XYZ file of C-alpha atoms in Angstrom:
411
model
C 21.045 -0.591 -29.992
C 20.959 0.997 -26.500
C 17.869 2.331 -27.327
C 16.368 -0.612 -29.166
C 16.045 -3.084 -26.429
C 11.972 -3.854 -26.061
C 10.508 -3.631 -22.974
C 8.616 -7.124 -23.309
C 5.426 -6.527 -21.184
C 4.565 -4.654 -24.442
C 3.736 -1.229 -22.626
C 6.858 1.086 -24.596
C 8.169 0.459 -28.107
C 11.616 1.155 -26.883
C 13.044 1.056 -23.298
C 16.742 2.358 -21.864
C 19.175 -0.182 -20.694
C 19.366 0.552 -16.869
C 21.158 -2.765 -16.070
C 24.722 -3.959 -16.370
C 23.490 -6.897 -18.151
C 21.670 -5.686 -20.571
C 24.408 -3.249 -21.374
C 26.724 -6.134 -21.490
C 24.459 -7.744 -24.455
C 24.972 -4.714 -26.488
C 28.327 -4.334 -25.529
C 29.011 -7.641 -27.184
C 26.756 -6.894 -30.594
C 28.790 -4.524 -30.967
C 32.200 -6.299 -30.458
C 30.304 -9.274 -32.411
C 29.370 -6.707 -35.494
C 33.237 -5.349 -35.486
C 34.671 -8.712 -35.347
C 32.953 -9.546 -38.312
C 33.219 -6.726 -40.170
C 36.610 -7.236 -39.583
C 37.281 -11.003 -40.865
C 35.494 -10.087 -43.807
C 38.379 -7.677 -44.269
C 41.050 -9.730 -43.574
C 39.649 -13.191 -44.677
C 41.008 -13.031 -48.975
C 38.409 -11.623 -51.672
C 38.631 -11.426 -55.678
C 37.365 -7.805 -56.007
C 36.830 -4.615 -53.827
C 33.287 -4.207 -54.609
C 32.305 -7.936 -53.260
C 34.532 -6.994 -50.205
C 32.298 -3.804 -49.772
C 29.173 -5.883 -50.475
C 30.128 -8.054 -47.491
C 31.081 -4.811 -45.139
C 27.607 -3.071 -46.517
C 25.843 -6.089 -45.484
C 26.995 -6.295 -41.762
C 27.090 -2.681 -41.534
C 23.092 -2.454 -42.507
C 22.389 -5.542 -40.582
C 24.053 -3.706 -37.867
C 22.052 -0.271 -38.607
C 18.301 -1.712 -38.572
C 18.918 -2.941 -35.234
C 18.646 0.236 -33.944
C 15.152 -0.131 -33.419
C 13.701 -3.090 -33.063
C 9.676 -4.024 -33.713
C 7.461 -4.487 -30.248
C 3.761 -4.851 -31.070
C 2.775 -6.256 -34.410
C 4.051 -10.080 -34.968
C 4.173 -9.066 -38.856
C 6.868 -6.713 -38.669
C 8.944 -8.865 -36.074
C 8.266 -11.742 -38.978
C 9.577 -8.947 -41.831
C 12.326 -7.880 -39.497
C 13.922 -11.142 -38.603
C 13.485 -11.849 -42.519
C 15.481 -9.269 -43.235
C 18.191 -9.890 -41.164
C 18.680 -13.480 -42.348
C 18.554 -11.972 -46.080
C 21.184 -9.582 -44.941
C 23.363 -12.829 -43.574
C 22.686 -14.435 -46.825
C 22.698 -11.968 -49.642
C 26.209 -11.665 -50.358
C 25.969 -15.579 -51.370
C 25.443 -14.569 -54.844
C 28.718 -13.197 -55.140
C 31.365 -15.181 -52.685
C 29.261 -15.313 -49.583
C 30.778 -14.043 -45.985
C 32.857 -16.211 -44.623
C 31.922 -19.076 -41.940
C 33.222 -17.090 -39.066
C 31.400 -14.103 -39.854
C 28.320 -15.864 -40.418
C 28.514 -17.662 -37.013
C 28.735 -14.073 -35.468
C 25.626 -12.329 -36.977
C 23.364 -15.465 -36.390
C 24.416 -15.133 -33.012
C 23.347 -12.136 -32.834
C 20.296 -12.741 -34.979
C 19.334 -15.074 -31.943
C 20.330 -11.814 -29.085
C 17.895 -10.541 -31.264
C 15.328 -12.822 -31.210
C 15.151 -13.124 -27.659
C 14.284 -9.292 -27.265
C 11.090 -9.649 -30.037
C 9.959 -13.142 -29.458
C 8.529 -15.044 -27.280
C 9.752 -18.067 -26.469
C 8.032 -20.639 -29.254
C 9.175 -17.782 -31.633
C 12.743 -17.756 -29.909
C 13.037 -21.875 -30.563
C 12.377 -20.875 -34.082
C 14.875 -18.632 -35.508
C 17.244 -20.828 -33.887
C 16.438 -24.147 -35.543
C 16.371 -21.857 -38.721
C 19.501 -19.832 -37.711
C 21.154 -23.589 -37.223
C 19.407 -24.648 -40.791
C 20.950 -21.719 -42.661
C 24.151 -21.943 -41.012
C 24.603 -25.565 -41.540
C 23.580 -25.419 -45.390
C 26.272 -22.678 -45.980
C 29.071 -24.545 -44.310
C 27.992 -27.965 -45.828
C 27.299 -27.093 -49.385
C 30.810 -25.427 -50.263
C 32.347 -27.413 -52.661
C 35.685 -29.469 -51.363
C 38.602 -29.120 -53.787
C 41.780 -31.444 -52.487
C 40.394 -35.057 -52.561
C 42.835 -35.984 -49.687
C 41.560 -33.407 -47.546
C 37.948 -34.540 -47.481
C 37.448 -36.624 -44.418
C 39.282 -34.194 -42.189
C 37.196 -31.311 -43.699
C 33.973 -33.028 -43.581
C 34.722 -33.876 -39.443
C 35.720 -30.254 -38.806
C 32.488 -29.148 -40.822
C 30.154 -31.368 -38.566
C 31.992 -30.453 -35.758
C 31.586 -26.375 -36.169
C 28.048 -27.403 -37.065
C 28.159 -28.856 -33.370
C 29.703 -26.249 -32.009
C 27.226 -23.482 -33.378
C 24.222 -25.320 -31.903
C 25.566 -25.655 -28.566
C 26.590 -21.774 -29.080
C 23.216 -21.026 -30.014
C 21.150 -23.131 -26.901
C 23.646 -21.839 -24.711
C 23.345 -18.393 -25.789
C 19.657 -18.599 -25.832
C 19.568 -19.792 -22.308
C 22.040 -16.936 -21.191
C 19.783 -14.187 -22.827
C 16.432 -15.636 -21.576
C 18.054 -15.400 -17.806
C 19.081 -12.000 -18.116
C 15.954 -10.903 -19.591
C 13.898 -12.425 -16.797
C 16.221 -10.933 -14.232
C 15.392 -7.266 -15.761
C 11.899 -8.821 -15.639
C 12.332 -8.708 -11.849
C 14.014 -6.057 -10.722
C 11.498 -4.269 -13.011
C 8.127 -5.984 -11.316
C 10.303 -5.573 -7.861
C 10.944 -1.473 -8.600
C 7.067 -0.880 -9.422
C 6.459 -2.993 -6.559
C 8.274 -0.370 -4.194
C 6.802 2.455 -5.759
C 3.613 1.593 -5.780
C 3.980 0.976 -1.815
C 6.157 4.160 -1.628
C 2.976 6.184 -3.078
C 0.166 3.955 -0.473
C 2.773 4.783 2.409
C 3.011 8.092 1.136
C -0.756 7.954 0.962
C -1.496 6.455 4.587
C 0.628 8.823 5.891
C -1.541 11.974 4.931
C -4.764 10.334 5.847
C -3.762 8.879 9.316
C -2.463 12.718 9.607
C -5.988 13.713 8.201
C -7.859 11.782 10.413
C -5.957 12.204 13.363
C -6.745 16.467 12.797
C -10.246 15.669 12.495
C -10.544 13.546 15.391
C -8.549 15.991 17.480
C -10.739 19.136 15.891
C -14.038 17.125 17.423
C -12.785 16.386 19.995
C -12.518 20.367 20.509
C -14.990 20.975 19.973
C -17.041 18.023 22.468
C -14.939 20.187 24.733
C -15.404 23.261 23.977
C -19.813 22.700 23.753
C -19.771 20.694 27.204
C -17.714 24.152 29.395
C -20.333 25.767 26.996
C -23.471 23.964 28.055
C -22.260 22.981 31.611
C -19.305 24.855 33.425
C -20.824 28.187 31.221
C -24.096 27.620 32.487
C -23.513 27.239 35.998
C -20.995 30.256 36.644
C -23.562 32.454 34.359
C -26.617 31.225 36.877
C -23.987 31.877 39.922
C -23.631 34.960 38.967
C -26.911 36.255 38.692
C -27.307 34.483 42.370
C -24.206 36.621 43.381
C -26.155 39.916 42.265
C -29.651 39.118 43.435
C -27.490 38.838 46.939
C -25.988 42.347 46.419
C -29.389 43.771 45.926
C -30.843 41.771 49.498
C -28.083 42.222 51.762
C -29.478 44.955 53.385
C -33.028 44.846 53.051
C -33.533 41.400 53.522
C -30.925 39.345 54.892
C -32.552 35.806 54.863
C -33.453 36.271 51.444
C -29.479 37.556 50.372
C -28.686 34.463 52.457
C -30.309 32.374 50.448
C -29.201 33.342 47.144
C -25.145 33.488 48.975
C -26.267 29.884 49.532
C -27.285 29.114 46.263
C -24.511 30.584 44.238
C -21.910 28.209 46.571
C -23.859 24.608 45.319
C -24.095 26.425 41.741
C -19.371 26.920 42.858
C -19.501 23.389 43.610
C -21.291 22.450 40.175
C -18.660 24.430 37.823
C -15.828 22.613 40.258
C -17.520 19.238 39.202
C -17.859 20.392 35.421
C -14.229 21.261 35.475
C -12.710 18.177 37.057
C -14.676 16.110 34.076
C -13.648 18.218 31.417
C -9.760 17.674 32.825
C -10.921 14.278 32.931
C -11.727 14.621 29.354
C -8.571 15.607 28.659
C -6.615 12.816 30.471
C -4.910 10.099 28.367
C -5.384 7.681 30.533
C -9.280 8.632 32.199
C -8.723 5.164 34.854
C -4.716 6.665 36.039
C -3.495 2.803 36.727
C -6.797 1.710 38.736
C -8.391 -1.701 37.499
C -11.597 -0.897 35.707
C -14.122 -2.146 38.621
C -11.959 -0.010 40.592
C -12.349 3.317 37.958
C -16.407 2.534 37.704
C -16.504 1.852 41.167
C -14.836 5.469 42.096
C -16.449 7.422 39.266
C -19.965 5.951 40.578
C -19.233 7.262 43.730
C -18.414 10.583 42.857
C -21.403 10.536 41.049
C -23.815 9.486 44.106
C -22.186 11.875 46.105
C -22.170 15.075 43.723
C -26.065 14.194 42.324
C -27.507 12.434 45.427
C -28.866 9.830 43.012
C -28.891 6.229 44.138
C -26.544 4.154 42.072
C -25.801 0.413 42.011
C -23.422 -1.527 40.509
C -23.080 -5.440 39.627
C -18.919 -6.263 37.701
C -18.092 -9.514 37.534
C -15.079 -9.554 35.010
C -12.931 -13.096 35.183
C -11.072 -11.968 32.256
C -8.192 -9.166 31.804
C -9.104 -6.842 29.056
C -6.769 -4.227 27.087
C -6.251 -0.622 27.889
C -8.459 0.182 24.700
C -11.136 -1.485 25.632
C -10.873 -0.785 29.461
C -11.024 2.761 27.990
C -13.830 2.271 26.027
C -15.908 1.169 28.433
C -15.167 3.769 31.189
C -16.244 6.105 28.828
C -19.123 5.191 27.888
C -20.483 4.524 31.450
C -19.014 7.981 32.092
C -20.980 9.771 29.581
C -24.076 7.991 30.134
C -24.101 9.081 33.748
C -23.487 12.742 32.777
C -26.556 12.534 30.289
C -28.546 11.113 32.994
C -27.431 13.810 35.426
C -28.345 16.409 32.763
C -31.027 15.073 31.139
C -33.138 12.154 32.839
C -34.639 13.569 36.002
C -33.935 10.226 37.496
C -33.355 8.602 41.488
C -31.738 5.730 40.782
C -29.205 4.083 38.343
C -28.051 0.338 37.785
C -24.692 -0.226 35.785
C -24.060 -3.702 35.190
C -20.716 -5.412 33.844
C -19.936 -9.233 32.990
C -18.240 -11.558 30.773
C -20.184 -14.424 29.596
C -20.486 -16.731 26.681
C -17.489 -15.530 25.107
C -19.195 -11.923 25.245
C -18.321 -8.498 27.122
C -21.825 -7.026 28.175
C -22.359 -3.648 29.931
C -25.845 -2.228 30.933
C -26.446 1.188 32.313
C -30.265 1.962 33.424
C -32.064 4.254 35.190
C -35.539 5.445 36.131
C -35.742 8.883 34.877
C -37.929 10.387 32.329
C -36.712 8.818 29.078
C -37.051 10.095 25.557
C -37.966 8.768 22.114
C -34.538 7.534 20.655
C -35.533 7.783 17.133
C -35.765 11.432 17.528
C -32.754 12.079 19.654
C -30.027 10.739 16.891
C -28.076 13.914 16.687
C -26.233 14.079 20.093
C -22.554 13.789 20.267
C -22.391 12.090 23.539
C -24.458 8.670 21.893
C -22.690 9.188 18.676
C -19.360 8.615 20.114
C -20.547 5.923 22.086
C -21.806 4.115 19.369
C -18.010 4.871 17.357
C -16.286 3.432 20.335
C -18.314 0.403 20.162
C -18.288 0.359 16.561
C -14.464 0.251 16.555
C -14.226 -2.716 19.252
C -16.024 -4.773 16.689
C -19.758 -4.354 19.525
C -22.696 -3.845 18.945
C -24.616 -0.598 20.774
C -28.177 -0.814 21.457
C -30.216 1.950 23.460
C -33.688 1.428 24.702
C -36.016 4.046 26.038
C -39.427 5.280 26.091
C -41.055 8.133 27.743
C -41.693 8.105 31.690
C -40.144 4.723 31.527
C -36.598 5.505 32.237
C -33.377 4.675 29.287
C -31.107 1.404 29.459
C -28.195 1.277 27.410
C -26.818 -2.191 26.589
C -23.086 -2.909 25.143
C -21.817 -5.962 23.260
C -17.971 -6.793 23.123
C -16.568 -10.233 21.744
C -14.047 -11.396 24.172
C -11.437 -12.848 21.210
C -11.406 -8.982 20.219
C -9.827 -8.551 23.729
């Protein structure tokens, strides 16, 4: 039988027993089925062949429950039939003795428990304790004097099995809903072995991607800027060579030149480092960070910037991050691309809302055709993953204001 026990969710015909105590169970058929086998031996017959009939009978009953019916209720039905004709076949010759007959309904009922459900559980035992009771009852009684004290052991072995037989039933049920556990409790971890598992490779996915775009945001803005400038200083450099000695005010002025286009790269380096940084505000407050990079960008772009925080409430480094970001990249698109004089960036917490506005008065653009950029694309993730909203407004010759929505209980 230790490959007979069912697995009862109904998925495998036959399961393995993995657990002490379900190799315990068929540890004790098996002692049950000897024990038997042996009483019938020792316990006094008339003739050899009704001795074999009796040894046949266990030893079959014994055989067929090496596999056991799972799916169809029929053949459980036809199989449990079987096994009580196998209990009572040998009737029509002496019958197996009352000991022997207690043992293979007991395991009739192990049986049961393994096929059944419980209605169908409740009854083979009531018919287990039926059968049982009619062969122990309905032997005839010989010695007249004997009869009360035979008739009181009789009821009381009748007792005895059906307390075996709830007791047993009880036991079995347990164990089978302990295997019932450990089995829901193994697929459990598994299946959250194999998400972990999962997680793991896209959190590793994710984190390659972000760090491959973030490359490359790098590697276009030394493209576009720092390459730019040094490429333009250059040609200033040459253009110099050419004038030095024919026309010295005119070398002069290239010289000059090609130093603001040196102090350019400098400033395109120092915000790709920036870039780079973990930490862009390096312990400052945010009003402090905004305050600081608004200044560097008066003084490196001579455009007239003004600034209104008001911010009563402490926010987290994310979102402190967040935001200095996004000011900082809108003020290096309006350097590049706005032509403007003046810009306004505005911070405040009201009405259980984070707002920030950046404006200025530059040129502006039509933002339904300007989707593609990078820089407004990763503005709109950050917001996007503080649980904002990003809105941009703009129109041409009438400057661009950006406007960002954080709720404060995201904070």
């Amino acid at each position: 039988m230790l490959e007979s026990l069912l697995l009862l969710m109904g998925k495998s015909s036959m399961i393995r027993l993995t657990y002490p105590s379900f190799r315990l169970l068929l540890y004790l058929e098996w002692l049950l089925l000897a024990t038997a086998a042996l009483m019938e031996v020792l316990h006094p017959f008339q003739s050899v062949w009704s001795l074999l009939l009796r040894v046949g009978a266990i030893a079959l009953f014994g055989a067929i429950g090496l596999r056991l019916p799972t799916v169809r209720l029929s053949r459980k039905v036809l199989f449990t039939a079987l096994e009580f004709g196998l209990i009572l076949l040998p009737i029509v010759h002496e019958g197996l003795s009352s000991r022997s007959s207690f043992l293979l309904f007991l395991v009739l009922l192990m049986r049961s428990c393994l096929i059944f459900r419980q209605p169908g559980q409740v009854t083979v035992l009531g018919l287990a304790l039926l059968s049982y009771s009619s062969l122990l009852l309905l032997k005839p009684i010989l010695p007249e004097k004997v009869i009360a004290t035979v008739w009181e052991w009789r009821f009381s072995n009748v007792l005895l099995f059906g307390l075996t037989l709830v007791f047993a039933l009880l036991l079995i049920n347990a164990l089978i809903a302990e295997r019932q556990s450990r089995e829901q409790l193994e697929i459990a971890h598994d299946k959250l072995a194999i998400t972990h598992e999962q997680l793991r490779h896209y959190a590793l996915r994710i984190e390659d991607q972000a760090t491959l775009q973030e490359r490359n945001r790098i590697a276009r803005e030394i493209h576009d800027g720092l390459g730019h400038t040094l490429a333009a200083q250059t040609i200033q450099l040459n253009n110099a060579l050419l004038f030095w000695k024919s026309e010295d005010e005119k070398a002069l002025e290239f010289l000059k030149q090609a130093k603001q286009l040196g102090s350019e790269a400098l400033l395109e380096i120092r915000k790709s480092v920036s870039v780079l940084r973990s930490n862009p505000l390096q312990g400052l407050s945010l009003e402090s960070a905004i305050d600081k990079l608004l200044q560097d960008f008066q003084r490196m772009t001579a455009i007239e910037v003004s600034n209104s925080i008001r911010l009563p409430v402490l926010l987290s480094q994310e979102i402190n991050t967040a935001l200095y970001r996004i000011v900082q990249e809108s003020l290096t698109n309006i350097h590049k691309h706005a032509d403007a004089t003046m810009v306004n960036v505005g911070l405040q917490q009201h009405a259980g809302q984070i707002y920030l506005s950046i404006a200025d008065n530059g040129k502006g653009f039509d933002p339904a055709q300007n989707t593609t950029g990078f820089g407004l694309q990763g503005m709109r993730e950050r917001v996007a993953a503080a649980g904002g909203q990003f809105s941009i407004y703009s129109k041409a010759g009438n400057g661009c204001r950006i406007s960002v929505s954080l709720p404060s209980q995201n904070i």
